[in-house]
Amino acid sequence: MEEIKIAQLDQQQLEKINELEKNIGVTLVAYDSSSMPSQGSGSYETNNSTHSNHPS
């Protein structure tokens, strides 16, 4: 079994996560993508664009 690591976030990233948690009412966890399973294994791939995927 592969070890999945929690990401080390800078202050700006942490503030964004906290803002998102407050807005949507859930707890978010940021994982280190280097510890995630390789692409093609059914893993989720992040989108680093700056637009929102949902207009609500």
Short mmCIF file of N, CA and C in Angstrom, two decimals:
data_model
loop_
_atom_site.label_atom_id
_atom_site.label_comp_id
_atom_site.label_asym_id
_atom_site.label_seq_id
_atom_site.Cartn_x
_atom_site.Cartn_y
_atom_site.Cartn_z
N MET A 1 0.85 -1.18 0.00
CA MET A 1 0.00 0.00 0.00
C MET A 1 0.89 1.24 0.00
N GLU A 2 0.55 2.20 -0.86
CA GLU A 2 1.34 3.42 -0.96
C GLU A 2 0.99 4.40 0.16
N GLU A 3 2.00 5.12 0.63
CA GLU A 3 1.78 6.13 1.66
C GLU A 3 1.35 7.44 0.99
N ILE A 4 0.23 7.99 1.41
CA ILE A 4 -0.24 9.28 0.89
C ILE A 4 0.09 10.33 1.93
N LYS A 5 0.77 11.40 1.48
CA LYS A 5 1.25 12.43 2.40
C LYS A 5 0.39 13.69 2.31
N ILE A 6 0.24 14.34 3.45
CA ILE A 6 -0.45 15.63 3.52
C ILE A 6 0.50 16.70 2.95
N ALA A 7 -0.05 17.62 2.15
CA ALA A 7 0.76 18.67 1.53
C ALA A 7 1.23 19.70 2.55
N GLN A 8 2.39 20.24 2.31
CA GLN A 8 2.91 21.36 3.10
C GLN A 8 2.47 22.64 2.38
N LEU A 9 1.60 23.42 3.00
CA LEU A 9 1.03 24.61 2.37
C LEU A 9 1.69 25.88 2.90
N ASP A 10 1.84 26.86 1.99
CA ASP A 10 2.32 28.16 2.46
C ASP A 10 1.12 28.93 3.03
N GLN A 11 1.36 30.08 3.62
CA GLN A 11 0.31 30.84 4.29
C GLN A 11 -0.83 31.21 3.35
N GLN A 12 -0.51 31.61 2.12
CA GLN A 12 -1.54 31.99 1.15
C GLN A 12 -2.42 30.78 0.78
N GLN A 13 -1.81 29.65 0.57
CA GLN A 13 -2.57 28.44 0.25
C GLN A 13 -3.45 28.02 1.41
N LEU A 14 -2.93 28.10 2.63
CA LEU A 14 -3.69 27.75 3.82
C LEU A 14 -4.89 28.67 4.00
N GLU A 15 -4.70 29.96 3.76
CA GLU A 15 -5.81 30.91 3.85
C GLU A 15 -6.89 30.60 2.83
N LYS A 16 -6.50 30.21 1.62
CA LYS A 16 -7.47 29.86 0.58
C LYS A 16 -8.25 28.61 0.98
N ILE A 17 -7.55 27.61 1.51
CA ILE A 17 -8.22 26.39 1.98
C ILE A 17 -9.23 26.74 3.08
N ASN A 18 -8.81 27.55 4.04
CA ASN A 18 -9.70 27.94 5.13
C ASN A 18 -10.92 28.70 4.61
N GLU A 19 -10.72 29.57 3.64
CA GLU A 19 -11.83 30.32 3.04
C GLU A 19 -12.80 29.37 2.34
N LEU A 20 -12.28 28.42 1.58
CA LEU A 20 -13.13 27.45 0.91
C LEU A 20 -13.90 26.59 1.90
N GLU A 21 -13.23 26.15 2.96
CA GLU A 21 -13.90 25.36 4.00
C GLU A 21 -15.08 26.13 4.59
N LYS A 22 -14.86 27.40 4.88
CA LYS A 22 -15.91 28.23 5.47
C LYS A 22 -17.06 28.41 4.49
N ASN A 23 -16.74 28.65 3.22
CA ASN A 23 -17.77 28.90 2.20
C ASN A 23 -18.63 27.67 1.90
N ILE A 24 -18.02 26.50 1.87
CA ILE A 24 -18.79 25.31 1.48
C ILE A 24 -19.15 24.40 2.66
N GLY A 25 -18.64 24.73 3.84
CA GLY A 25 -19.05 24.01 5.04
C GLY A 25 -18.52 22.60 5.17
N VAL A 26 -17.35 22.35 4.64
CA VAL A 26 -16.72 21.03 4.77
C VAL A 26 -15.27 21.20 5.18
N THR A 27 -14.65 20.12 5.62
CA THR A 27 -13.22 20.12 5.90
C THR A 27 -12.49 19.61 4.67
N LEU A 28 -11.49 20.37 4.23
CA LEU A 28 -10.70 19.98 3.07
C LEU A 28 -9.33 19.49 3.52
N VAL A 29 -8.79 18.54 2.78
CA VAL A 29 -7.47 18.00 3.05
C VAL A 29 -6.64 18.14 1.78
N ALA A 30 -5.46 18.75 1.89
CA ALA A 30 -4.57 18.91 0.74
C ALA A 30 -3.51 17.81 0.80
N TYR A 31 -3.46 17.00 -0.24
CA TYR A 31 -2.48 15.93 -0.32
C TYR A 31 -1.32 16.33 -1.20
N ASP A 32 -0.15 15.81 -0.89
CA ASP A 32 1.04 16.01 -1.70
C ASP A 32 0.89 15.17 -2.97
N SER A 33 0.82 15.83 -4.13
CA SER A 33 0.57 15.11 -5.38
C SER A 33 1.69 14.13 -5.73
N SER A 34 2.90 14.36 -5.22
CA SER A 34 3.99 13.43 -5.51
C SER A 34 3.80 12.09 -4.81
N SER A 35 2.92 12.04 -3.82
CA SER A 35 2.68 10.79 -3.11
C SER A 35 1.41 10.09 -3.60
N MET A 36 0.75 10.69 -4.58
CA MET A 36 -0.49 10.11 -5.10
C MET A 36 -0.17 9.06 -6.16
N PRO A 37 -1.09 8.13 -6.39
CA PRO A 37 -0.88 7.11 -7.42
C PRO A 37 -0.67 7.77 -8.79
N SER A 38 0.04 7.10 -9.66
CA SER A 38 0.34 7.66 -10.98
C SER A 38 -0.92 7.79 -11.83
N GLN A 39 -0.85 8.69 -12.80
CA GLN A 39 -1.99 8.93 -13.70
C GLN A 39 -2.32 7.64 -14.44
N GLY A 40 -3.60 7.43 -14.69
CA GLY A 40 -4.03 6.24 -15.38
C GLY A 40 -4.48 5.14 -14.45
N SER A 41 -4.32 5.34 -13.15
CA SER A 41 -4.72 4.32 -12.20
C SER A 41 -6.05 4.66 -11.53
N GLY A 42 -6.80 5.59 -12.15
CA GLY A 42 -8.06 5.99 -11.58
C GLY A 42 -7.92 7.11 -10.58
N SER A 43 -6.73 7.70 -10.49
CA SER A 43 -6.50 8.78 -9.53
C SER A 43 -7.06 10.09 -10.06
N TYR A 44 -7.28 11.01 -9.15
CA TYR A 44 -7.78 12.34 -9.47
C TYR A 44 -6.60 13.22 -9.86
N GLU A 45 -6.74 13.93 -10.98
CA GLU A 45 -5.68 14.84 -11.41
C GLU A 45 -6.15 16.27 -11.17
N THR A 46 -5.32 17.08 -10.53
CA THR A 46 -5.71 18.45 -10.22
C THR A 46 -5.62 19.33 -11.44
N ASN A 47 -6.43 20.39 -11.42
CA ASN A 47 -6.43 21.40 -12.48
C ASN A 47 -5.92 22.67 -11.85
N ASN A 48 -4.78 23.15 -12.31
CA ASN A 48 -4.15 24.32 -11.70
C ASN A 48 -4.60 25.63 -12.31
N SER A 49 -5.69 25.64 -13.08
CA SER A 49 -6.18 26.89 -13.66
C SER A 49 -6.82 27.76 -12.58
N THR A 50 -7.03 29.01 -12.92
CA THR A 50 -7.56 29.95 -11.91
C THR A 50 -9.06 30.15 -12.03
N HIS A 51 -9.73 29.51 -12.94
CA HIS A 51 -11.17 29.69 -13.06
C HIS A 51 -11.93 28.69 -12.20
N SER A 52 -13.17 29.06 -11.92
CA SER A 52 -14.02 28.18 -11.11
C SER A 52 -14.69 27.17 -12.02
N ASN A 53 -14.85 25.96 -11.54
CA ASN A 53 -15.51 24.92 -12.32
C ASN A 53 -17.02 24.94 -12.12
N HIS A 54 -17.48 25.68 -11.13
CA HIS A 54 -18.91 25.72 -10.85
C HIS A 54 -19.29 27.16 -10.53
N PRO A 55 -20.29 27.71 -11.25
CA PRO A 55 -20.64 29.12 -11.09
C PRO A 55 -21.38 29.47 -9.81
N SER A 56 -21.85 28.49 -9.06
CA SER A 56 -22.60 28.83 -7.84
C SER A 56 -21.65 29.26 -6.81
#
